[in-house]
Amino acid sequence: MTTVSTSTSLSAVRQEVERIFKLQKANQQKIANTTANDRRKKLDRLHKAVLKYRQEIKEALYNDFRKHPAEVDLGDIYPVTSEIKHTRNYLSRWMRKKQVDTPMAQMGTSSYIHYEPKGVVLIIAPWNFPINLTFGPLVSAIAAGNCIMVKPSEHTPHASAVMKKIINELFDESEIALVEGGVEVSTELLKLPFNHIFFTGAPEIGKIVMKAAAENLASVTLELGGKSPTIIDKTANLNDAAHRIAWGKWINNGQVCISPDHVFVHEEVADKFLEKVKAKLKEFYGEDPSATNSYNRIVNNKHFKRVEGYFEEALSKGANVEFGGKTDASQDYIGPTIMTDVPENSDLSEKEIFGPILPVYKFKDLQEVIDRINSNEKPLGLYIYSNSRKNINQIINNTRAGGTCINHNLIHFLNHNLPFGGSNNSGIGKGNGFYGFEAFSNPRAVLKVWSPFFVLDLLTAPYTAFKQKLIDFTIKWL
Ligand code: NAD
C-alpha cells in the first residue's frame, strides 16, 4: 500500500496515483471473482484490525480535535464494526442471483439480477467522523468485490495515519490503496476513469466531484450535507426532546452532517423546552464546558472562524443568546450555544452551521414551518418530536428529506437496514448495508430463453396481417 504526501510535487502525485490505478485495473477481475467467503474473510480482518487499533484510533482523534474516546467508540468504532457484522451476515444473500418475475409476453424465459462489482472505485472522505466515513464505504466496496482507492481528509492527519497503517497491514495496493493529501491530490484522483466515486463532504465540493465524474461517465454516490431541521410540536415529550437534542446537537461539537441544525418549537411549549435543554447542557457538560474533556473542539481555526462569524453576524442583526456564547480562538472552542430571534436573512438561518450553535425559532402554525422548510434545499435529516399522528403524517407527507427520526435524531444512521443519504442538494444515491453494497455494484440484467418456442420470435418482418393481429393481441392483453 502506498501513500502520497502533500509535499510531493504535483507531477509526482499524478504519476503515483496513475501507477496505483493501473495496478488496480489489472487486478480488478481477480478481485471481482472472489466469493462471498473470500470477501467475508477480508471484512473479518478489517474488523479485527479496527479493534486492535481501537486505542490508537482514540488517541489519534483526541489529537486531531479533542474528540472524547467515548464519542470515538460511539461515532467511529461502533458504526464500522456493526456495519461489518451486518454486511458479513447478509453478504451471501446480497450476492445471490435475484430471480425476477417473467411477463406473459416473455413466456419461455427466466430472468435474474446478477450483482457485479463496478470495478475500480474511489472513496473520498471528510474529517468529522474520519474512521466511520472512510471505513464505512470501504466495507461496502469490499463486499461488492471492487479494487479501491481511498482518500481520507487532510484535516484529521492522525486518524489518516492509523487508517494508513491498518490498510497497509491488511491489503496489497493492487487491491486497496490509501492516498493521503488535500485538494490537489483529490483533483488528480478525480481525473482518473474510476468506475464509481463515493464522495462524502460538502454540497459545493459534491458539484466539483460530479463534474469530474461526468468526464468519464463514472457513477457517483454523493453523501452531502445542509441544514437538517427539527420540529417540536405542543404534544411532544419535552424531557425526551431536550435530552435527545442536547445529545444530537452537541455530540462532536455539532460537526455532524445529520446534526439537528436548528429547532422549530411550538410557541406554547418553547419556554419549557428552552429551560429543559439548558438544564441538560449543564448536566452533560457542567457549568464550564471548556473544562470538561467530554466536550470536543472545532476541527481547526478556519472552521472556528466560520462558525464564530455566523454567531457574530446573528448578534449584530439582533439575535438573542439564550445560553452559552463563549468562545476561545486559541483552543478553537465555542461553548454550547442556543440563540433565539435569529433573523431569516442571516448566515445562521441560511447556511449549514456544522458547529455548536442551535437557533431556536418559535412557531404557531405547523403549515408555516412546513412551507419554510420547503422553501429551502431538501435536508439530509428532518426530525419530528410529537405524539400526534396527524402532525407527524402532515410533516412527512408534505416535506422531503434524506431521512427522518420521530422522537429522536441521528440514530437512523445506525440502522443498517435503512438507506442512508440525502436527496439532491443533500446527496445523490445511498449508502449503508445493502444500499452501500448496491452503490458499488452494477445490477446486471440476465435473461435466459429456455423454451424451444418463444412467442416474440414470431413478430419479425415481414409484418403480415396475421403478425399485426398478434401484435394487437400482445398490446391489448399482455
Ligand atoms: P469537504 O467537502 O470540504 O471535504 C471532503 C473531502 O473532499 C476531503 O477529503 C477533501 O480533501 C476533499 N475536497 C475538498 N475540496 C475539494 C476539491 N475542491 N476538489 C476535490 N476534493 C476536495 O467536507 P468536510 O469539511 O470534510 O466535511 C463537512 C461537510 O461534509 C459538511 O457539509 C457535512 O454536512 C458533510 N458531511 C456529509 C456526510 C454524509 O454522510 N452525508 C457526512 C459527513 C459530512
Short mmCIF file of C-alpha atoms and ligand atoms in Angstrom, two decimals:
data_model
loop_
_atom_site.label_atom_id
_atom_site.label_comp_id
_atom_site.label_asym_id
_atom_site.label_seq_id
_atom_site.Cartn_x
_atom_site.Cartn_y
_atom_site.Cartn_z
CA MET A 1 0.00 0.00 0.00
CA THR A 2 1.26 3.41 -0.92
CA THR A 3 0.66 6.84 0.44
CA VAL A 4 1.20 10.10 -1.33
CA SER A 5 2.20 13.06 0.80
CA THR A 6 1.05 16.61 0.10
CA SER A 7 4.66 17.79 -0.07
CA THR A 8 5.27 15.61 -3.11
CA SER A 9 5.23 17.64 -6.33
CA LEU A 10 2.08 17.58 -8.40
CA SER A 11 3.58 15.57 -11.26
CA ALA A 12 4.89 13.01 -8.78
CA VAL A 13 1.39 12.82 -7.25
CA ARG A 14 -0.06 12.29 -10.71
CA GLN A 15 2.43 9.54 -11.56
CA GLU A 16 1.85 7.79 -8.26
CA VAL A 17 -1.95 7.74 -8.41
CA GLU A 18 -1.82 6.67 -12.08
CA ARG A 19 0.58 3.86 -11.18
CA ILE A 20 -1.71 2.53 -8.44
CA PHE A 21 -4.78 2.93 -10.64
CA LYS A 22 -3.14 0.83 -13.39
CA LEU A 23 -2.23 -1.88 -10.90
CA GLN A 24 -5.81 -1.98 -9.68
CA LYS A 25 -7.23 -2.04 -13.21
CA ALA A 26 -5.07 -5.07 -13.95
CA ASN A 27 -6.18 -6.75 -10.73
CA GLN A 28 -9.90 -5.98 -10.80
CA GLN A 29 -11.09 -9.19 -12.47
CA LYS A 30 -9.30 -11.33 -9.90
CA ILE A 31 -10.95 -9.37 -7.08
CA ALA A 32 -14.32 -9.47 -8.87
CA ASN A 33 -14.12 -13.26 -8.98
CA THR A 34 -13.80 -13.58 -5.19
CA THR A 35 -16.56 -15.48 -3.38
CA ALA A 36 -18.71 -14.27 -0.51
CA ASN A 37 -16.47 -16.29 1.77
CA ASP A 38 -13.30 -14.59 0.47
CA ARG A 39 -14.86 -11.16 1.00
CA ARG A 40 -16.10 -12.09 4.48
CA LYS A 41 -12.54 -13.03 5.41
CA LYS A 42 -11.33 -9.59 4.34
CA LEU A 43 -14.08 -7.93 6.38
CA ASP A 44 -13.18 -10.07 9.40
CA ARG A 45 -9.57 -8.95 9.11
CA LEU A 46 -10.65 -5.33 8.93
CA HIS A 47 -12.92 -5.87 11.95
CA LYS A 48 -10.06 -7.36 13.97
CA ALA A 49 -7.72 -4.54 12.97
CA VAL A 50 -10.19 -1.81 13.98
CA LEU A 51 -10.45 -3.42 17.42
CA LYS A 52 -6.69 -3.97 17.64
CA TYR A 53 -6.06 -0.29 16.89
CA ARG A 54 -9.07 0.99 18.87
CA GLN A 55 -6.91 2.71 21.49
CA GLU A 56 -4.63 4.22 18.85
CA ILE A 57 -7.67 5.49 16.93
CA LYS A 58 -8.99 7.16 20.08
CA GLU A 59 -5.64 8.84 20.71
CA ALA A 60 -5.47 9.97 17.08
CA LEU A 61 -8.88 11.59 17.20
CA TYR A 62 -8.12 13.24 20.52
CA ASN A 63 -5.02 14.72 18.90
CA ASP A 64 -6.94 15.75 15.80
CA PHE A 65 -9.73 17.65 17.57
CA ARG A 66 -10.04 16.55 21.16
CA LYS A 67 -12.75 14.06 20.37
CA HIS A 68 -13.62 12.24 23.59
CA PRO A 69 -12.73 8.50 23.45
CA ALA A 70 -16.33 7.52 24.27
CA GLU A 71 -17.53 9.54 21.26
CA VAL A 72 -14.91 7.82 19.10
CA ASP A 73 -16.31 4.46 20.24
CA LEU A 74 -19.89 5.58 19.55
CA GLY A 75 -19.36 7.58 16.37
CA ASP A 76 -16.38 5.93 14.67
CA ILE A 77 -15.73 2.41 16.02
CA TYR A 78 -19.25 1.05 16.58
CA PRO A 79 -20.70 2.18 13.20
CA VAL A 80 -17.83 0.38 11.43
CA THR A 81 -17.89 -2.83 13.50
CA SER A 82 -21.69 -3.06 13.27
CA GLU A 83 -21.59 -2.35 9.52
CA ILE A 84 -19.06 -5.17 9.11
CA LYS A 85 -21.16 -7.60 11.18
CA HIS A 86 -24.31 -6.72 9.25
CA THR A 87 -22.56 -6.99 5.87
CA ARG A 88 -20.86 -10.32 6.62
CA ASN A 89 -24.19 -11.77 7.82
CA TYR A 90 -26.11 -10.76 4.70
CA LEU A 91 -23.40 -10.85 2.04
CA SER A 92 -24.20 -14.29 0.57
CA ARG A 93 -27.83 -13.28 0.24
CA TRP A 94 -26.97 -9.97 -1.46
CA MET A 95 -24.58 -11.65 -3.90
CA ARG A 96 -27.01 -14.42 -4.82
CA LYS A 97 -28.77 -14.23 -8.20
CA LYS A 98 -32.03 -12.42 -7.59
CA GLN A 99 -34.81 -14.07 -9.60
CA VAL A 100 -37.44 -11.72 -11.00
CA ASP A 101 -40.88 -12.41 -12.47
CA THR A 102 -41.45 -13.03 -16.18
CA PRO A 103 -44.12 -11.07 -18.08
CA MET A 104 -46.65 -13.16 -20.03
CA ALA A 105 -45.30 -11.91 -23.37
CA GLN A 106 -41.93 -13.44 -22.50
CA MET A 107 -43.18 -16.88 -21.51
CA GLY A 108 -40.42 -19.41 -22.04
CA THR A 109 -37.74 -17.25 -20.44
CA SER A 110 -36.45 -16.70 -16.93
CA SER A 111 -34.61 -13.64 -15.61
CA TYR A 112 -32.44 -12.65 -12.73
CA ILE A 113 -30.29 -9.80 -11.45
CA HIS A 114 -26.58 -10.51 -11.09
CA TYR A 115 -24.77 -8.02 -8.85
CA GLU A 116 -21.34 -7.49 -10.36
CA PRO A 117 -18.65 -5.18 -8.95
CA LYS A 118 -18.31 -1.78 -10.59
CA GLY A 119 -14.53 -2.31 -10.92
CA VAL A 120 -12.03 0.23 -9.62
CA VAL A 121 -13.65 2.74 -7.28
CA LEU A 122 -12.68 5.88 -5.38
CA ILE A 123 -13.78 6.85 -1.87
CA ILE A 124 -13.24 10.46 -0.75
CA ALA A 125 -13.96 11.06 2.93
CA PRO A 126 -14.46 14.06 5.25
CA TRP A 127 -12.90 14.71 8.66
CA ASN A 128 -15.81 14.79 11.09
CA PHE A 129 -16.07 11.00 11.63
CA PRO A 130 -12.90 10.07 9.76
CA ILE A 131 -12.86 6.34 10.59
CA ASN A 132 -16.58 5.80 10.20
CA LEU A 133 -16.91 7.74 6.92
CA THR A 134 -13.80 6.19 5.37
CA PHE A 135 -14.11 2.58 6.55
CA GLY A 136 -17.93 2.51 6.29
CA PRO A 137 -17.99 2.90 2.48
CA LEU A 138 -14.85 0.75 2.31
CA VAL A 139 -16.79 -2.15 3.87
CA SER A 140 -19.47 -1.83 1.16
CA ALA A 141 -16.88 -1.56 -1.63
CA ILE A 142 -15.02 -4.67 -0.39
CA ALA A 143 -18.31 -6.56 -0.06
CA ALA A 144 -19.19 -5.71 -3.66
CA GLY A 145 -15.82 -7.04 -4.91
CA ASN A 146 -14.03 -3.89 -6.08
CA CYS A 147 -10.48 -2.59 -6.16
CA ILE A 148 -10.46 0.59 -4.12
CA MET A 149 -8.56 3.84 -3.78
CA VAL A 150 -9.33 5.80 -0.61
CA LYS A 151 -8.60 9.46 0.11
CA PRO A 152 -9.30 10.48 3.71
CA SER A 153 -9.46 14.12 4.81
CA GLU A 154 -6.28 16.16 5.21
CA HIS A 155 -7.83 17.84 8.29
CA THR A 156 -7.53 14.77 10.53
CA PRO A 157 -3.94 13.64 9.83
CA HIS A 158 -3.61 11.48 12.96
CA ALA A 159 -6.71 9.48 12.04
CA SER A 160 -5.44 9.12 8.45
CA ALA A 161 -2.11 7.79 9.73
CA VAL A 162 -3.80 4.99 11.72
CA MET A 163 -6.05 4.09 8.79
CA LYS A 164 -2.99 4.01 6.55
CA LYS A 165 -1.29 1.62 8.96
CA ILE A 166 -4.35 -0.65 9.05
CA ILE A 167 -4.79 -0.77 5.28
CA ASN A 168 -1.05 -1.27 4.86
CA GLU A 169 -1.14 -4.29 7.11
CA LEU A 170 -4.17 -5.90 5.52
CA PHE A 171 -4.14 -5.26 1.78
CA ASP A 172 -1.88 -5.07 -1.22
CA GLU A 173 -2.01 -1.72 -3.07
CA SER A 174 -3.24 -3.51 -6.18
CA GLU A 175 -6.45 -4.15 -4.26
CA ILE A 176 -6.82 -1.30 -1.76
CA ALA A 177 -4.65 1.81 -1.55
CA LEU A 178 -4.97 4.77 0.79
CA VAL A 179 -3.78 8.02 -0.70
CA GLU A 180 -3.23 10.93 1.68
CA GLY A 181 -3.39 14.59 0.73
CA GLY A 182 -5.66 17.57 0.23
CA VAL A 183 -7.49 19.18 -2.66
CA GLU A 184 -4.61 18.82 -5.14
CA VAL A 185 -4.46 15.04 -4.58
CA SER A 186 -8.27 14.77 -4.84
CA THR A 187 -8.12 16.73 -8.08
CA GLU A 188 -5.56 14.34 -9.59
CA LEU A 189 -7.56 11.31 -8.45
CA LEU A 190 -10.74 12.74 -9.96
CA LYS A 191 -9.09 12.84 -13.41
CA LEU A 192 -8.77 9.05 -13.44
CA PRO A 193 -11.52 6.97 -15.09
CA PHE A 194 -12.88 5.32 -11.95
CA ASN A 195 -15.97 3.17 -12.34
CA HIS A 196 -17.59 4.73 -9.28
CA ILE A 197 -16.87 7.62 -6.94
CA PHE A 198 -18.26 7.62 -3.42
CA PHE A 199 -17.85 11.12 -2.03
CA THR A 200 -18.79 12.36 1.43
CA GLY A 201 -18.48 16.08 2.05
CA ALA A 202 -19.98 19.50 1.38
CA PRO A 203 -22.56 20.10 -1.39
CA GLU A 204 -20.30 22.63 -3.20
CA ILE A 205 -17.49 20.06 -3.39
CA GLY A 206 -20.02 17.42 -4.42
CA LYS A 207 -20.67 19.51 -7.55
CA ILE A 208 -16.94 19.52 -8.39
CA VAL A 209 -16.82 15.74 -7.93
CA MET A 210 -19.88 15.19 -10.10
CA LYS A 211 -18.48 17.38 -12.89
CA ALA A 212 -15.20 15.45 -12.82
CA ALA A 213 -17.10 12.14 -12.81
CA ALA A 214 -19.09 13.28 -15.85
CA GLU A 215 -15.86 13.44 -17.90
CA ASN A 216 -15.54 9.66 -17.52
CA LEU A 217 -19.24 8.94 -17.07
CA ALA A 218 -18.37 7.45 -13.69
CA SER A 219 -21.36 6.82 -11.47
CA VAL A 220 -21.40 8.70 -8.17
CA THR A 221 -22.72 8.44 -4.68
CA LEU A 222 -22.69 11.88 -3.10
CA GLU A 223 -23.20 11.93 0.67
CA LEU A 224 -23.60 15.65 1.27
CA GLY A 225 -24.93 17.95 3.98
CA GLY A 226 -27.06 21.01 4.53
CA LYS A 227 -29.45 22.23 7.18
CA SER A 228 -31.39 19.50 8.99
CA PRO A 229 -34.41 20.96 10.80
CA THR A 230 -36.12 19.70 13.96
CA ILE A 231 -39.79 20.31 14.70
CA ILE A 232 -41.21 20.11 18.23
CA ASP A 233 -44.99 20.40 18.42
CA LYS A 234 -47.00 21.03 21.57
CA THR A 235 -47.79 17.31 22.06
CA ALA A 236 -44.10 16.36 22.28
CA ASN A 237 -42.48 14.84 25.34
CA LEU A 238 -40.23 17.79 26.18
CA ASN A 239 -37.96 15.86 28.55
CA ASP A 240 -37.10 13.39 25.79
CA ALA A 241 -36.78 16.16 23.20
CA ALA A 242 -34.41 18.18 25.39
CA HIS A 243 -32.29 15.16 26.29
CA ARG A 244 -32.01 13.84 22.75
CA ILE A 245 -31.44 17.20 21.08
CA ALA A 246 -28.77 18.14 23.65
CA TRP A 247 -27.05 14.87 22.71
CA GLY A 248 -27.63 15.04 18.93
CA LYS A 249 -26.70 18.71 18.54
CA TRP A 250 -23.58 18.86 20.67
CA ILE A 251 -22.04 15.44 20.11
CA ASN A 252 -18.85 16.00 18.10
CA ASN A 253 -19.38 19.73 18.73
CA GLY A 254 -22.23 19.90 16.24
CA GLN A 255 -19.91 18.75 13.44
CA VAL A 256 -22.28 16.05 12.23
CA CYS A 257 -23.86 16.05 8.78
CA ILE A 258 -27.22 14.96 10.25
CA SER A 259 -26.94 17.14 13.34
CA PRO A 260 -30.18 18.96 14.24
CA ASP A 261 -29.10 22.25 12.66
CA HIS A 262 -31.96 24.30 14.13
CA VAL A 263 -35.24 23.83 16.00
CA PHE A 264 -38.79 24.98 15.32
CA VAL A 265 -40.75 24.72 18.57
CA HIS A 266 -44.43 25.49 19.16
CA GLU A 267 -44.72 28.81 20.98
CA GLU A 268 -46.83 27.29 23.78
CA VAL A 269 -44.03 24.93 24.83
CA ALA A 270 -40.99 26.94 23.69
CA ASP A 271 -40.02 28.36 27.10
CA LYS A 272 -40.32 24.98 28.78
CA PHE A 273 -38.23 23.35 26.05
CA LEU A 274 -35.52 26.03 26.36
CA GLU A 275 -35.42 25.61 30.13
CA LYS A 276 -35.08 21.83 29.84
CA VAL A 277 -32.43 21.86 27.12
CA LYS A 278 -30.33 24.37 29.08
CA ALA A 279 -30.58 22.13 32.18
CA LYS A 280 -29.46 19.17 30.04
CA LEU A 281 -26.44 21.06 28.76
CA LYS A 282 -25.38 21.79 32.33
CA GLU A 283 -25.92 18.14 33.24
CA PHE A 284 -23.86 16.93 30.23
CA TYR A 285 -21.01 19.46 30.24
CA GLY A 286 -21.07 21.18 33.68
CA GLU A 287 -21.01 24.90 34.42
CA ASP A 288 -17.86 25.39 32.33
CA PRO A 289 -17.91 23.17 29.21
CA SER A 290 -14.37 24.29 28.32
CA ALA A 291 -13.13 22.45 31.41
CA THR A 292 -14.61 19.03 30.60
CA ASN A 293 -12.91 16.63 28.22
CA SER A 294 -16.38 15.36 27.21
CA TYR A 295 -16.76 18.44 25.01
CA ASN A 296 -14.91 18.42 21.67
CA ARG A 297 -13.37 21.32 19.83
CA ILE A 298 -13.96 22.75 16.36
CA VAL A 299 -11.66 20.86 14.00
CA ASN A 300 -9.45 23.81 13.03
CA ASN A 301 -9.17 27.57 13.14
CA LYS A 302 -10.72 28.04 9.71
CA HIS A 303 -13.93 26.33 10.79
CA PHE A 304 -13.76 28.09 14.21
CA LYS A 305 -13.71 31.45 12.43
CA ARG A 306 -16.54 30.39 10.12
CA VAL A 307 -18.87 29.42 12.99
CA GLU A 308 -17.82 32.38 15.14
CA GLY A 309 -18.55 34.62 12.15
CA TYR A 310 -22.11 33.22 11.93
CA PHE A 311 -22.54 33.90 15.66
CA GLU A 312 -21.27 37.49 15.49
CA GLU A 313 -23.35 38.26 12.41
CA ALA A 314 -26.55 36.96 14.04
CA LEU A 315 -25.80 39.02 17.16
CA SER A 316 -25.27 42.15 15.08
CA LYS A 317 -28.66 41.53 13.44
CA GLY A 318 -30.47 41.37 16.76
CA ALA A 319 -30.37 37.67 17.72
CA ASN A 320 -30.53 36.80 21.40
CA VAL A 321 -28.09 34.49 23.23
CA GLU A 322 -30.22 32.16 25.36
CA PHE A 323 -27.31 30.04 26.51
CA GLY A 324 -23.52 29.98 26.15
CA GLY A 325 -21.89 32.17 23.55
CA LYS A 326 -18.37 31.76 24.95
CA THR A 327 -15.51 31.38 22.51
CA ASP A 328 -11.74 30.92 22.74
CA ALA A 329 -9.84 31.14 19.45
CA SER A 330 -6.63 29.78 20.98
CA GLN A 331 -8.42 26.43 21.53
CA ASP A 332 -10.90 26.57 18.62
CA TYR A 333 -13.50 26.47 21.37
CA ILE A 334 -17.12 27.58 21.05
CA GLY A 335 -19.24 26.62 24.04
CA PRO A 336 -22.68 25.06 23.57
CA THR A 337 -24.81 27.97 22.44
CA ILE A 338 -28.55 28.50 21.95
CA MET A 339 -29.89 31.56 20.15
CA THR A 340 -33.41 32.89 19.62
CA ASP A 341 -34.75 35.71 17.43
CA VAL A 342 -32.24 34.76 14.75
CA PRO A 343 -33.27 36.70 11.61
CA GLU A 344 -34.08 34.77 8.44
CA ASN A 345 -31.53 36.77 6.44
CA SER A 346 -28.52 35.66 8.50
CA ASP A 347 -25.84 33.03 7.92
CA LEU A 348 -27.10 31.06 10.92
CA SER A 349 -30.52 30.79 9.26
CA GLU A 350 -29.26 30.26 5.73
CA LYS A 351 -26.07 28.15 5.87
CA GLU A 352 -25.30 24.72 7.29
CA ILE A 353 -23.99 25.55 10.79
CA PHE A 354 -21.85 22.43 11.35
CA GLY A 355 -20.93 23.70 14.80
CA PRO A 356 -22.28 24.02 18.36
CA ILE A 357 -24.85 26.81 17.89
CA LEU A 358 -28.55 25.99 17.95
CA PRO A 359 -31.00 28.59 16.63
CA VAL A 360 -34.47 28.05 18.10
CA TYR A 361 -37.44 29.50 16.19
CA LYS A 362 -40.92 29.66 17.74
CA PHE A 363 -43.99 28.85 15.64
CA LYS A 364 -47.77 28.95 15.90
CA ASP A 365 -48.89 27.15 12.76
CA LEU A 366 -47.31 23.87 11.64
CA GLN A 367 -48.02 24.59 7.97
CA GLU A 368 -45.86 27.74 8.18
CA VAL A 369 -42.93 25.62 9.34
CA ILE A 370 -43.53 23.13 6.54
CA ASP A 371 -43.62 25.96 4.00
CA ARG A 372 -40.38 27.40 5.37
CA ILE A 373 -38.63 24.01 5.19
CA ASN A 374 -39.90 23.50 1.64
CA SER A 375 -38.59 26.89 0.57
CA ASN A 376 -35.04 25.63 1.26
CA GLU A 377 -32.97 22.77 -0.17
CA LYS A 378 -34.13 19.24 0.71
CA PRO A 379 -32.48 18.40 4.04
CA LEU A 380 -30.37 15.34 4.83
CA GLY A 381 -32.24 14.80 8.09
CA LEU A 382 -35.58 16.07 9.36
CA TYR A 383 -36.57 15.34 12.95
CA ILE A 384 -40.02 15.39 14.50
CA TYR A 385 -40.85 15.40 18.21
CA SER A 386 -44.56 14.80 18.51
CA ASN A 387 -47.18 12.46 19.89
CA SER A 388 -49.72 13.48 17.30
CA ARG A 389 -50.10 11.01 14.45
CA LYS A 390 -51.86 13.72 12.45
CA ASN A 391 -48.97 16.17 12.81
CA ILE A 392 -46.35 13.51 12.09
CA ASN A 393 -48.17 12.45 8.91
CA GLN A 394 -48.69 16.06 7.86
CA ILE A 395 -44.95 16.72 8.15
CA ILE A 396 -43.77 13.50 6.48
CA ASN A 397 -46.26 13.73 3.62
CA ASN A 398 -45.61 17.39 2.87
CA THR A 399 -41.82 17.66 3.14
CA ARG A 400 -38.86 15.88 1.52
CA ALA A 401 -35.73 14.69 3.33
CA GLY A 402 -32.98 12.08 3.12
CA GLY A 403 -34.07 10.54 6.42
CA THR A 404 -36.31 11.23 9.41
CA CYS A 405 -36.36 10.21 13.05
CA ILE A 406 -39.57 10.56 15.01
CA ASN A 407 -38.87 11.45 18.65
CA HIS A 408 -35.10 11.23 18.20
CA ASN A 409 -32.25 12.36 15.96
CA LEU A 410 -29.18 10.88 14.19
CA ILE A 411 -29.87 7.26 15.14
CA HIS A 412 -31.42 6.27 11.79
CA PHE A 413 -27.79 6.22 10.56
CA LEU A 414 -27.11 3.25 12.83
CA ASN A 415 -29.87 1.01 11.46
CA HIS A 416 -28.05 -0.72 8.61
CA ASN A 417 -31.36 -1.92 7.17
CA LEU A 418 -32.21 1.67 6.24
CA PRO A 419 -30.74 3.51 3.23
CA PHE A 420 -28.59 6.44 4.31
CA GLY A 421 -28.20 9.53 2.17
CA GLY A 422 -29.80 12.74 1.03
CA SER A 423 -31.83 13.99 -1.87
CA ASN A 424 -30.48 16.46 -4.46
CA ASN A 425 -28.56 19.15 -2.55
CA SER A 426 -28.15 16.85 0.46
CA GLY A 427 -26.98 13.91 -1.64
CA ILE A 428 -27.37 11.55 -4.55
CA GLY A 429 -27.53 7.79 -4.01
CA LYS A 430 -27.50 5.87 -0.75
CA GLY A 431 -25.04 4.06 1.47
CA ASN A 432 -25.10 1.64 4.45
CA GLY A 433 -25.93 -2.07 4.48
CA PHE A 434 -27.41 -3.42 1.26
CA TYR A 435 -27.65 0.11 -0.14
CA GLY A 436 -23.89 0.53 0.19
CA PHE A 437 -23.29 -2.84 -1.47
CA GLU A 438 -25.68 -1.80 -4.26
CA ALA A 439 -23.91 1.56 -4.72
CA PHE A 440 -20.65 -0.26 -5.51
CA SER A 441 -22.34 -2.89 -7.73
CA ASN A 442 -23.89 -2.96 -11.15
CA PRO A 443 -27.20 -4.82 -11.07
CA ARG A 444 -26.76 -6.69 -14.34
CA ALA A 445 -29.93 -7.90 -16.02
CA VAL A 446 -29.72 -11.51 -17.22
CA LEU A 447 -32.48 -13.14 -19.28
CA LYS A 448 -32.35 -16.77 -20.47
CA VAL A 449 -34.63 -18.30 -23.11
CA TRP A 450 -35.18 -21.92 -22.08
CA SER A 451 -38.25 -22.86 -24.15
CA PRO A 452 -37.88 -24.14 -27.74
CA PHE A 453 -40.88 -21.94 -28.61
CA PHE A 454 -40.76 -18.20 -27.88
CA VAL A 455 -43.71 -16.08 -28.97
CA LEU A 456 -41.75 -12.86 -29.68
CA ASP A 457 -39.76 -14.82 -32.32
CA LEU A 458 -42.92 -14.76 -34.44
CA LEU A 459 -43.12 -10.98 -34.58
CA THR A 460 -40.35 -10.34 -37.09
CA ALA A 461 -40.55 -8.86 -40.61
CA PRO A 462 -42.31 -9.25 -42.97
CA TYR A 463 -45.23 -7.76 -40.99
CA THR A 464 -48.19 -9.66 -42.37
CA ALA A 465 -51.79 -9.08 -41.33
CA PHE A 466 -51.57 -12.17 -39.10
CA LYS A 467 -48.49 -10.79 -37.33
CA GLN A 468 -50.21 -7.43 -36.87
CA LYS A 469 -53.08 -9.30 -35.17
CA LEU A 470 -50.60 -10.99 -32.85
CA ILE A 471 -49.04 -7.60 -32.07
CA ASP A 472 -52.50 -6.12 -31.40
CA PHE A 473 -53.27 -9.05 -29.10
CA THR A 474 -49.98 -8.53 -27.24
CA ILE A 475 -50.66 -4.83 -26.71
CA LYS A 476 -54.23 -5.46 -25.60
CA TRP A 477 -53.80 -8.47 -23.33
CA LEU A 478 -50.17 -8.93 -22.28
P1 NAD B 1 -15.27 18.86 2.26
O1 NAD B 1 -16.26 18.71 1.17
O2 NAD B 1 -14.54 20.14 2.42
O3 NAD B 1 -14.13 17.73 2.16
C1 NAD B 1 -14.45 16.36 1.94
C2 NAD B 1 -13.35 15.72 1.12
O4 NAD B 1 -13.28 16.35 -0.15
C3 NAD B 1 -11.95 15.84 1.75
O5 NAD B 1 -11.28 14.60 1.60
C4 NAD B 1 -11.29 16.93 0.93
O6 NAD B 1 -9.89 16.78 0.80
C5 NAD B 1 -11.95 16.78 -0.43
N1 NAD B 1 -12.02 18.05 -1.16
C6 NAD B 1 -12.16 19.29 -0.63
N2 NAD B 1 -12.19 20.22 -1.60
C7 NAD B 1 -12.06 19.56 -2.76
C8 NAD B 1 -12.00 19.98 -4.13
N3 NAD B 1 -12.10 21.25 -4.48
N4 NAD B 1 -11.86 19.02 -5.09
C9 NAD B 1 -11.78 17.73 -4.74
N5 NAD B 1 -11.82 17.27 -3.47
C10 NAD B 1 -11.95 18.17 -2.48
O7 NAD B 1 -16.09 18.49 3.59
P2 NAD B 1 -15.59 18.46 5.07
O8 NAD B 1 -15.30 19.85 5.55
O9 NAD B 1 -14.54 17.42 5.24
O10 NAD B 1 -16.95 17.93 5.78
C11 NAD B 1 -18.03 18.79 6.05
C12 NAD B 1 -19.16 18.63 5.06
O11 NAD B 1 -19.40 17.28 4.78
C13 NAD B 1 -20.47 19.16 5.61
O12 NAD B 1 -21.18 19.82 4.60
C14 NAD B 1 -21.20 17.92 6.05
O13 NAD B 1 -22.59 18.05 6.13
C15 NAD B 1 -20.77 16.94 5.01
N6 NAD B 1 -20.85 15.57 5.51
C16 NAD B 1 -21.77 14.74 4.97
C17 NAD B 1 -21.89 13.45 5.46
C18 NAD B 1 -22.92 12.48 4.93
O14 NAD B 1 -22.82 11.30 5.23
N7 NAD B 1 -23.89 12.93 4.15
C19 NAD B 1 -21.05 13.02 6.48
C20 NAD B 1 -20.12 13.90 6.98
C21 NAD B 1 -20.01 15.19 6.49
#
